[in-house]
Tab-separated table of C-alpha atoms in Angstrom:
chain	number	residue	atom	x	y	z
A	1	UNK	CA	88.590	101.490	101.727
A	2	UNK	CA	91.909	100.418	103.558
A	3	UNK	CA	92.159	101.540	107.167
A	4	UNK	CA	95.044	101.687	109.007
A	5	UNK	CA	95.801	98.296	110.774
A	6	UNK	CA	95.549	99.534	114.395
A	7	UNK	CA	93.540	96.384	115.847
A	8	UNK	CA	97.274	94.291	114.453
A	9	UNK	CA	98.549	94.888	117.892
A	10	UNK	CA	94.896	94.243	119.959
A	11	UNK	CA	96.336	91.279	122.317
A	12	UNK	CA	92.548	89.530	122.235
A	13	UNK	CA	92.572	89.269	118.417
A	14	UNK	CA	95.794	87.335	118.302
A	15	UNK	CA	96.990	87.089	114.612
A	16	UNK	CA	95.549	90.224	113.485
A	17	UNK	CA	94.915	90.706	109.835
A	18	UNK	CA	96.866	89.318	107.168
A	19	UNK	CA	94.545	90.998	104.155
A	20	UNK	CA	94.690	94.051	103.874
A	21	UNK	CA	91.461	96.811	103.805
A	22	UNK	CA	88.990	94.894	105.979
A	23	UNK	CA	89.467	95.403	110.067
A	24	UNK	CA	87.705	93.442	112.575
A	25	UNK	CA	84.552	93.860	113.700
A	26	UNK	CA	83.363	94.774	116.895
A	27	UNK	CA	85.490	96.429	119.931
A	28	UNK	CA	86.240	93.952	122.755
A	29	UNK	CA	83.248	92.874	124.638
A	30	UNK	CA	85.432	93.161	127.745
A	31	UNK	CA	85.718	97.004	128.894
A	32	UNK	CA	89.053	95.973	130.793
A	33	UNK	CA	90.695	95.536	127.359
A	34	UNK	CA	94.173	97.095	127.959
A	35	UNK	CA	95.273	97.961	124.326
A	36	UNK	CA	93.206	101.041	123.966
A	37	UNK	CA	94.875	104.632	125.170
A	38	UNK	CA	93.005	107.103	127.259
A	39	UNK	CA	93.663	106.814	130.807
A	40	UNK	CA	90.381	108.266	132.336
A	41	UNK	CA	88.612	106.298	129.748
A	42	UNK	CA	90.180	103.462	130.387
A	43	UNK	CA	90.124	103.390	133.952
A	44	UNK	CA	86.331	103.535	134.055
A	45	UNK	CA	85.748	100.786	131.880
A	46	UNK	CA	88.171	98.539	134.207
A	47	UNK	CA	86.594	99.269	137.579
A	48	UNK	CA	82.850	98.490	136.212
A	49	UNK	CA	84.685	95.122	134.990
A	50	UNK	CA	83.726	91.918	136.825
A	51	UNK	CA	86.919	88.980	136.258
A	52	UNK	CA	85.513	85.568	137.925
A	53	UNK	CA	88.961	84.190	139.531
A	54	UNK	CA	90.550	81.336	141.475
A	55	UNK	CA	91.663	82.024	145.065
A	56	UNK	CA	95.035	80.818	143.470
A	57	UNK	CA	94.855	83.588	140.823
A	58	UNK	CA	94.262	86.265	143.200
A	59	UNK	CA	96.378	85.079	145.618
A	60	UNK	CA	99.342	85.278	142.311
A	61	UNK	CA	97.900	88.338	140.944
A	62	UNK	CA	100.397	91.153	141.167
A	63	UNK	CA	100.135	95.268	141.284
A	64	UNK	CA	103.265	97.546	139.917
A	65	UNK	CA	102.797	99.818	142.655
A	66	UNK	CA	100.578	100.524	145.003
A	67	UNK	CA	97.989	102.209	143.681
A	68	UNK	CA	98.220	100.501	140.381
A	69	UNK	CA	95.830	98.326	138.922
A	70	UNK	CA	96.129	94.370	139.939
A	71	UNK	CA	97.253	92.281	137.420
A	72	UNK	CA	96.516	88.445	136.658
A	73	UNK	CA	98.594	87.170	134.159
A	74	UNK	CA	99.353	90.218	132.415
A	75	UNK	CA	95.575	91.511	132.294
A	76	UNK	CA	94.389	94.291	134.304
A	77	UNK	CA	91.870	93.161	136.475
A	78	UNK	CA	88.918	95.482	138.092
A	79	UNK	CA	86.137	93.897	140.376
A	80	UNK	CA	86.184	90.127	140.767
A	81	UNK	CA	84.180	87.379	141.933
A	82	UNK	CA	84.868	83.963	143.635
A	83	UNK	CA	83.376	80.999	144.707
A	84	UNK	CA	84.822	79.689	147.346
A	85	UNK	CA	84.097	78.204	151.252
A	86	UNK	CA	84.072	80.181	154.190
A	87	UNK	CA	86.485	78.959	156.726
A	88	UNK	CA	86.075	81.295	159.386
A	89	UNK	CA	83.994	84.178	160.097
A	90	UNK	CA	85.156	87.095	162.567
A	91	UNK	CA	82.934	89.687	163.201
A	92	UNK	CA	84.796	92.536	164.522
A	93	UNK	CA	83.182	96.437	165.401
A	94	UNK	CA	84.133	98.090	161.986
A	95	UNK	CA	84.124	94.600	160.092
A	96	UNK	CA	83.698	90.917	159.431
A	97	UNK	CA	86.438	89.057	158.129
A	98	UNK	CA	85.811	85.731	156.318
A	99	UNK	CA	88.705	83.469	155.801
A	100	UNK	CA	87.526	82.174	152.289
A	101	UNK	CA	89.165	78.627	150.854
A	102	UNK	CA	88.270	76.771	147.037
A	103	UNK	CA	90.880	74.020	147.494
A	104	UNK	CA	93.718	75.972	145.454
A	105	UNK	CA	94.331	78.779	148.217
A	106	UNK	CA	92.785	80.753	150.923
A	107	UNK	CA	92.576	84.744	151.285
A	108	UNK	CA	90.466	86.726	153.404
A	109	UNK	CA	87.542	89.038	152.310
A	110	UNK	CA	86.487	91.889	154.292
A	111	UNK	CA	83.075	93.502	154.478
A	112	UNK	CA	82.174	96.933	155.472
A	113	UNK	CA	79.584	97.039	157.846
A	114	UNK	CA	77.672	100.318	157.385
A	115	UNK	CA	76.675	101.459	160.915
A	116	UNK	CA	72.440	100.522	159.841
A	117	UNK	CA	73.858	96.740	159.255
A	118	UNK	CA	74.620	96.501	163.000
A	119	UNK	CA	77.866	94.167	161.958
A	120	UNK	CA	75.857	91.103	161.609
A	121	UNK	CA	77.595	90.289	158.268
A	122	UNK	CA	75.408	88.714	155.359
A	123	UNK	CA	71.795	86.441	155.503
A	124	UNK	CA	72.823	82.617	155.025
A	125	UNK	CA	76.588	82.874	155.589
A	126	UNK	CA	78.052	80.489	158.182
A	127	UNK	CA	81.209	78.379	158.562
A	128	UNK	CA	81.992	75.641	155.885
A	129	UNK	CA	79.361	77.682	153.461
A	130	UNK	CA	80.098	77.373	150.241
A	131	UNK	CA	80.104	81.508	149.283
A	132	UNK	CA	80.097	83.607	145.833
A	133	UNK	CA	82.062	87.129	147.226
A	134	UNK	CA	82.174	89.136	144.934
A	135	UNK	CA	84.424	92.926	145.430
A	136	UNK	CA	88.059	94.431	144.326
A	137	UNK	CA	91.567	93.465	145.426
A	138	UNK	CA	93.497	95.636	148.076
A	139	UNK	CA	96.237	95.306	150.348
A	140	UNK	CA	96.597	96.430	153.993
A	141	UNK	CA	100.217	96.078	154.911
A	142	UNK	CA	101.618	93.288	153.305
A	143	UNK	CA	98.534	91.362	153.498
A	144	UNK	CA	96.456	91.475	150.500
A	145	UNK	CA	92.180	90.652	150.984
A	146	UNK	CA	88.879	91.318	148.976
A	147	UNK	CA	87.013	94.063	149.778
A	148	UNK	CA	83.855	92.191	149.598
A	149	UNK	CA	80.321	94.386	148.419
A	150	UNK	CA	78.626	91.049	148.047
A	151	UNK	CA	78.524	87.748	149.767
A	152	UNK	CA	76.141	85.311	149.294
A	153	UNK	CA	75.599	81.367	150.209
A	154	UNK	CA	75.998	78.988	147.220
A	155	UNK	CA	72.389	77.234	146.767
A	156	UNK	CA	72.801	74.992	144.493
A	157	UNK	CA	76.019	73.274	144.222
A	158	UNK	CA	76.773	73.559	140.851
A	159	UNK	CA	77.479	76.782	140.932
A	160	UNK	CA	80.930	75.651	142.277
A	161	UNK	CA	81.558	73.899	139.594
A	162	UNK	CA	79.914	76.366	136.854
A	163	UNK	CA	82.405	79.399	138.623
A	164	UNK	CA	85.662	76.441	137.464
A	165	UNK	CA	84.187	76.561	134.213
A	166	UNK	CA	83.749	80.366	133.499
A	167	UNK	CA	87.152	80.763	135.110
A	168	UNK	CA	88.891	78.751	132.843
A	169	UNK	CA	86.816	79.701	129.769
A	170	UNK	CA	87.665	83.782	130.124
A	171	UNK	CA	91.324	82.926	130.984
A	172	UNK	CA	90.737	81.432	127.640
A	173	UNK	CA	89.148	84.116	125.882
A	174	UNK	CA	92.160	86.174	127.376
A	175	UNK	CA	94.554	84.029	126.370
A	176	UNK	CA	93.395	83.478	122.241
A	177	UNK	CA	90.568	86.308	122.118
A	178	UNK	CA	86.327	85.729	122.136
A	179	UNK	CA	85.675	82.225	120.552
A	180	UNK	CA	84.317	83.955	117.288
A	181	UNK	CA	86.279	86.762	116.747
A	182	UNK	CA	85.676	86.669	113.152
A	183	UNK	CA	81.753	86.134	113.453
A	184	UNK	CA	81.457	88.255	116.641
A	185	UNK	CA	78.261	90.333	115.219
A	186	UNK	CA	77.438	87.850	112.643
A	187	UNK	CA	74.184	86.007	113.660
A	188	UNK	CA	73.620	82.513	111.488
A	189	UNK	CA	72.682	84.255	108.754
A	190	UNK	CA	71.254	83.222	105.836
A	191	UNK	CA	73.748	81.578	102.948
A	192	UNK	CA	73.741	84.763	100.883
A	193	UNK	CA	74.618	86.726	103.479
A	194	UNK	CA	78.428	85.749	103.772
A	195	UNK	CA	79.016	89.087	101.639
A	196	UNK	CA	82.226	90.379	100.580
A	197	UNK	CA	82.615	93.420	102.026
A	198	UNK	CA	85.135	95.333	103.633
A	199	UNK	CA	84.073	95.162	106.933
A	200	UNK	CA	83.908	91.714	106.894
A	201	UNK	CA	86.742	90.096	108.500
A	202	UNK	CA	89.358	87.877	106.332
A	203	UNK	CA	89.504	84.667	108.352
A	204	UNK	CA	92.812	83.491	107.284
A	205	UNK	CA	93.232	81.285	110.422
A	206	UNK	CA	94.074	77.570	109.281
A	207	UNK	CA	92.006	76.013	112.033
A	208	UNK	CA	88.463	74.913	111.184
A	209	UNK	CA	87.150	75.278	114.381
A	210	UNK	CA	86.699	79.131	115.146
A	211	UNK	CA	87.011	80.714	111.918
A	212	UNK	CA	84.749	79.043	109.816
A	213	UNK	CA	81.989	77.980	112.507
A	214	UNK	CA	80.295	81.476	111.288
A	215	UNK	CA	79.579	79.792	107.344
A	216	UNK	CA	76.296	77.968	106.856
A	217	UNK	CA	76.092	74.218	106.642
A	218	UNK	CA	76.966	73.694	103.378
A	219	UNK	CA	80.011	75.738	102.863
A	220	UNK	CA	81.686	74.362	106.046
A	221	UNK	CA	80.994	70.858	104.980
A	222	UNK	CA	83.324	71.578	102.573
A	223	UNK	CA	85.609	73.773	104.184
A	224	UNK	CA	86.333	71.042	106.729
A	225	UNK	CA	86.045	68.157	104.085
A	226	UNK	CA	88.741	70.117	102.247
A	227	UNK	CA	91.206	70.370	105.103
A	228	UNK	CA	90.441	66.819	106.119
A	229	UNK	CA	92.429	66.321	102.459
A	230	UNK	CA	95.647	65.367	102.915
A	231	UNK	CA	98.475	67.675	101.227
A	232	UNK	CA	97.843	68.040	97.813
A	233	UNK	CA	99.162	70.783	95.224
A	234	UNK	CA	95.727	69.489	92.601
A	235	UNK	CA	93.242	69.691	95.526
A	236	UNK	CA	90.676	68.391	95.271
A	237	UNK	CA	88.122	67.609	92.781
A	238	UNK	CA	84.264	69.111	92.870
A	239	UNK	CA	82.968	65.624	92.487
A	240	UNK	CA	84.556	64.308	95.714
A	241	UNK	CA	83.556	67.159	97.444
A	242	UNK	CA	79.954	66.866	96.525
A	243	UNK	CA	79.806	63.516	97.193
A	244	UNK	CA	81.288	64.322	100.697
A	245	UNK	CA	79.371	66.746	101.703
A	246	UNK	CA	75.822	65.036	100.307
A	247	UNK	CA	74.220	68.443	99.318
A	248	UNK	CA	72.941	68.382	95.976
A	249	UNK	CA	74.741	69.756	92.940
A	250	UNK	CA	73.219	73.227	92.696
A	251	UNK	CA	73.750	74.040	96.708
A	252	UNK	CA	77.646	73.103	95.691
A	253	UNK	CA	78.269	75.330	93.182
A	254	UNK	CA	76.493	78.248	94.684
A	255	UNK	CA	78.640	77.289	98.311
A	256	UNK	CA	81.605	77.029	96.174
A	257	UNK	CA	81.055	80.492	94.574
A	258	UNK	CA	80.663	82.232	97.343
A	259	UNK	CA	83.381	81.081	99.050
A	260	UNK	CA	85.885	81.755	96.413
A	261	UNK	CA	84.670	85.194	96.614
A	262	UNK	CA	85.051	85.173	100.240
A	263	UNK	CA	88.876	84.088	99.393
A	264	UNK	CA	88.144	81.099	101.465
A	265	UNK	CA	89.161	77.954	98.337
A	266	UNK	CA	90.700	78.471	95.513
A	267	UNK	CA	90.731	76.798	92.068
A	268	UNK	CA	93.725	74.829	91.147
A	269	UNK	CA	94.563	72.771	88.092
A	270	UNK	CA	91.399	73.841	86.449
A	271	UNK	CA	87.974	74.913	87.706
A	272	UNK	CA	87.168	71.838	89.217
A	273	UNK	CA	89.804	71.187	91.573
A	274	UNK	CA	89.743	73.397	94.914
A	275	UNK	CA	91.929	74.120	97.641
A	276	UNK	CA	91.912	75.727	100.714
A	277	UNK	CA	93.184	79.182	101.111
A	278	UNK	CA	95.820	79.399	104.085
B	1	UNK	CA	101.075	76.535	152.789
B	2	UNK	CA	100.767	73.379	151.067
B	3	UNK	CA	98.922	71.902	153.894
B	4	UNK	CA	95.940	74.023	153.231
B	5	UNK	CA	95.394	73.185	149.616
B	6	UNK	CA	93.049	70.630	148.752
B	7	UNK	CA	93.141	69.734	145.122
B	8	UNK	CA	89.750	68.070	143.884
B	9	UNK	CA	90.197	64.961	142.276
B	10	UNK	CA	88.245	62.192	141.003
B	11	UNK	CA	88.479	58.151	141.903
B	12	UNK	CA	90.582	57.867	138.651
B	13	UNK	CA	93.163	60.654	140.014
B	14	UNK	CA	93.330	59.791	143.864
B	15	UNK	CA	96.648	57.834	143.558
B	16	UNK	CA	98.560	60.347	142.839
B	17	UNK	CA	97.866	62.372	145.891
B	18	UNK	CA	98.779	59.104	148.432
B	19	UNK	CA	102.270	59.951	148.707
B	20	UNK	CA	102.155	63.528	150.039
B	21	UNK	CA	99.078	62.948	152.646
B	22	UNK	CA	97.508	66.166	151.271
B	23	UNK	CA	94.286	66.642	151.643
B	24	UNK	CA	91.862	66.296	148.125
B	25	UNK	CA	88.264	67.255	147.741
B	26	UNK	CA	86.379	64.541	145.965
B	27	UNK	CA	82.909	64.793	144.950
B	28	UNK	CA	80.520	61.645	144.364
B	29	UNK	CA	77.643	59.872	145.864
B	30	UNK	CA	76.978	57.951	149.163
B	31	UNK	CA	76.191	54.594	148.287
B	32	UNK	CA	76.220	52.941	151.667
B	33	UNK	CA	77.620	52.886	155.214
B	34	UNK	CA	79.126	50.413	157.240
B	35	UNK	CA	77.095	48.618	160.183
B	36	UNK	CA	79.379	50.400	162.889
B	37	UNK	CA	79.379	53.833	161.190
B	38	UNK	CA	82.626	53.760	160.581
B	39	UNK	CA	83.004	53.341	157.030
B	40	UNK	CA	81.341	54.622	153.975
B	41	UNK	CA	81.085	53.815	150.307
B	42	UNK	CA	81.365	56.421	148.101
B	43	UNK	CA	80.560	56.354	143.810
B	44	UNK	CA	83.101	58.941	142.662
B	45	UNK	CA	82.113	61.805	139.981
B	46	UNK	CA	84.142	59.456	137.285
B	47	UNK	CA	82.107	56.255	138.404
B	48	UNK	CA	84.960	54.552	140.363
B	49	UNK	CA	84.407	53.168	144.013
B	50	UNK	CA	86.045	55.424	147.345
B	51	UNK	CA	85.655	54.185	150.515
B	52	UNK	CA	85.593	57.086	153.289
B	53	UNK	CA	86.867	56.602	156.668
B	54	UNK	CA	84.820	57.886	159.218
B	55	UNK	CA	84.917	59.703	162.912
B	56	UNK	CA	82.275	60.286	165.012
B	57	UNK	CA	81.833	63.821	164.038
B	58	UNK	CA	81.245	63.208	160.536
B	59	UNK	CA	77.899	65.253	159.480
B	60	UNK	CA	77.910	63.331	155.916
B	61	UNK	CA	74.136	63.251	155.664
B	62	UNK	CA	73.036	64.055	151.516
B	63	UNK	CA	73.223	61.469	148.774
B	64	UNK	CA	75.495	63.629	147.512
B	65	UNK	CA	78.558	65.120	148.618
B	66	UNK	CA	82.393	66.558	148.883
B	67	UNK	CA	84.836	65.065	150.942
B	68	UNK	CA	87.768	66.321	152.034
B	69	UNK	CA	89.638	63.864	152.979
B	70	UNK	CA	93.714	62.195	153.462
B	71	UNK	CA	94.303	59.516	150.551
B	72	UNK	CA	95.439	56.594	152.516
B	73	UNK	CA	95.299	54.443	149.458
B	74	UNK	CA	94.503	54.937	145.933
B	75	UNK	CA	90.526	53.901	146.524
B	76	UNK	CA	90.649	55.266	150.719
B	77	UNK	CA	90.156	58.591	152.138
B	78	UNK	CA	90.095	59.942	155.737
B	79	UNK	CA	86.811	62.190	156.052
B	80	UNK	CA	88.022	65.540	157.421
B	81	UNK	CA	85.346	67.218	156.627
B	82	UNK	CA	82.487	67.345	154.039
B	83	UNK	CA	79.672	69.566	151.877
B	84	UNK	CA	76.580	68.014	151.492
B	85	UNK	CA	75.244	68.578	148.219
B	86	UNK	CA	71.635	67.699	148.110
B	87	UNK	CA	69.942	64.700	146.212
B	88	UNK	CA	70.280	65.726	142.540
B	89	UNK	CA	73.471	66.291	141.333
B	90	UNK	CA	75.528	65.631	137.629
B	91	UNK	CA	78.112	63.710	138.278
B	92	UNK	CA	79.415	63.767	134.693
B	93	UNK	CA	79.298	67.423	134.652
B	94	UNK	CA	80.947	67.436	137.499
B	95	UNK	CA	83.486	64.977	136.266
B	96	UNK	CA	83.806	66.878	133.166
B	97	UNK	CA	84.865	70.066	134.886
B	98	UNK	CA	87.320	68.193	137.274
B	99	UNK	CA	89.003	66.588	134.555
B	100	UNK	CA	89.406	69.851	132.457
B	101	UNK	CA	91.145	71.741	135.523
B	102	UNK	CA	93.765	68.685	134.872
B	103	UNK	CA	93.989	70.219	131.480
B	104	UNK	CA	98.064	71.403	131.066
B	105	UNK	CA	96.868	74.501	129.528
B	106	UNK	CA	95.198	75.285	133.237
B	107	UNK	CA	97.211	73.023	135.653
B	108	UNK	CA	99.835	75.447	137.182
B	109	UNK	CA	98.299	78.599	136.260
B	110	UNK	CA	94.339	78.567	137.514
B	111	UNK	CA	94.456	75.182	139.743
């Protein structure tokens, strides 16, 4: 069954689909994805998204209008959440500001206070506290801020350092789509399992890395001994390959199999030579 | 605006930050103090030896901590200010995640 190629132009799934008839699996784990239509939809999923941010990102982050959605890098952004020190604190009647600063930038967050809070802003929060804030983007005037709806003190310092990580790894995911796109839904399942059908995504992709980390053991071995190989229009023969990848003869042949039905290799000069497909 | 960022580094990286007297954030462990106070020794997240230049006011008081300091010299900081950190910390996780905001895919855009 050949369905019309519509997740081609998904930004997260960056090649798309060379083969034609299978389509990938899985929508985008992220609600903010902004290739689907549907405006109310759409605008929903966004606002109940949570984006983990620099200072320096938000700070950067840019809106087409005013009431528009902010942007970072051109992805919509909803609710976000920082990790960052507090440099001052103001409590004011209808407010508290917090000057917030993570070595890349400062911006100020603004809380709320409900009139039952009494405007003592948040348990634990002081100056030079290290603080995950977590809230949207606005502007007043010129001057942009977070409207904070959480702030809490950093216990254990790591957390710093774990909020660098997870910013950097969604830009990432942003940036080339989820780390197994192809194998998204596919738990390690058992060898037989890498069946062929049409919902099952072609991983064309040249790199090793991502696309085949879904196969079990045996067929990767080979996978990745095969594009260790260099060039070669004979590729390479079944005996290397077994010797390679140390499994015994049987658990070859039935690897290779299947992954010549999966399209992965390719026989060359005769049945015993095999090549990767690209 | 410059003058408020504070780049974290690690011992390996503190050169480079000499020249424009900006202030860097570098995280590591206390090993000792000076007999007047006035000097500290500091094992960076990478391993390599800082020595932190004290004022009165310092409250530098965990094993582990954050300095924010002025690079005075590739291995010497000014204390500004500091975050203790407690007594248990990963240094070569920490390390790892300094060096990867170096990265050139990140450096620019996120740091």
């Amino acid at each position: 069954m050949s369905q019309p190629n519509d997740f081609g132009a998904n930004p997260y799934y960056g090649n798309g689909n060379t083969g034609g008839g299978g389509y990938l699996t899985g929508g985008s784990p992220f609600g903010s994805a902004s290739g689907s239509p549907g405006g109310v939809g759409r605008r929903d999923a966004l606002s109940q998204s949570l984006r983990p941010l620099n200072v320096k990102q938000l700070v950067n982050a840019t809106q087409a209008h005013a009431d528009a959605d902010w942007t970072v890098e051109n992805n919509q952004i909803g609710q976000v959440t920082v990790v960052a020190q507090i440099v001052s604190i103001q409590n004011q009647t209808t407010n508290n500001v917090y000057v917030l600063d993570d070595g890349g930038g400062r911006i100020e967050a603004r809380h709320w206070s409900d009139s039952t809070s009494g405007g003592e802003g948040f348990d634990g929060i002081e100056t030079d506290c290290w603080a995950r804030v977590t809230g949207t983007l606005k502007t007043f005037g010129s001057k942009r801020y977070i409207n904070a709806v959480h702030i809490r003190p950093v216990k254990d310092h790591m957390e710093i350092f774990f909020h660098l990580a997870e910013v950097m790894a969604v830009q990432l995911i942003f940036d080339r789509g989820p780390p197994n796109a192809h194998g998204q839904n596919v738990s390690p399942s058992a060898a037989g399992h890498a069946s062929a059908s049409a919902y099952t995504a072609q991983s064309n992709n040249v790199a090793a890395g991502g696309a085949f980390s879904h196969l079990p053991p045996v067929q990767r071995g080979i996978i990745e001994f095969l594009l260790a190989q260099p060039e070669n229009e004979e590729g390479t023969h079944v005996g290397a390959i077994a010797r390679a990848v140390g499994a015994n003869a049987d658990a070859i042949s039935e690897a290779l199999e299947r992954l010549m039905d999966e399209g992965h290799i390719f026989s060359t000069i005769d049945e015993a030579h095999f090549r990767v497909s690209t | 605006m410059e003058q408020l960022l504070s780049p974290r580094v690690n011992s390996a990286r503190l050169g480079n930050y000499v020249a424009q007297k900006q202030p860097v954030r570098i995280v590591g462990k206390i090993s000792n103090f000076s007999q007047k106070g006035d000097t500290a020794l500091m094992t960076a997240c990478d391993g390599g030896e800082v020595k932190i230049m004290l004022n009165a006011g310092h409250n530098m008081v965990d094993t582990f901590v954050e300095v924010i300091g002025t690079p005075i010299d590739p291995s010497t900081v000014r204390y500004i200010s500091c975050t203790n950190m407690g007594a248990n910390m990963d240094l070569k996780l920490v390390n790892d995640v300094v060096e990867l905001t170096f990265d050139p895919k990140f450096q620019g855009r996120l740091f």
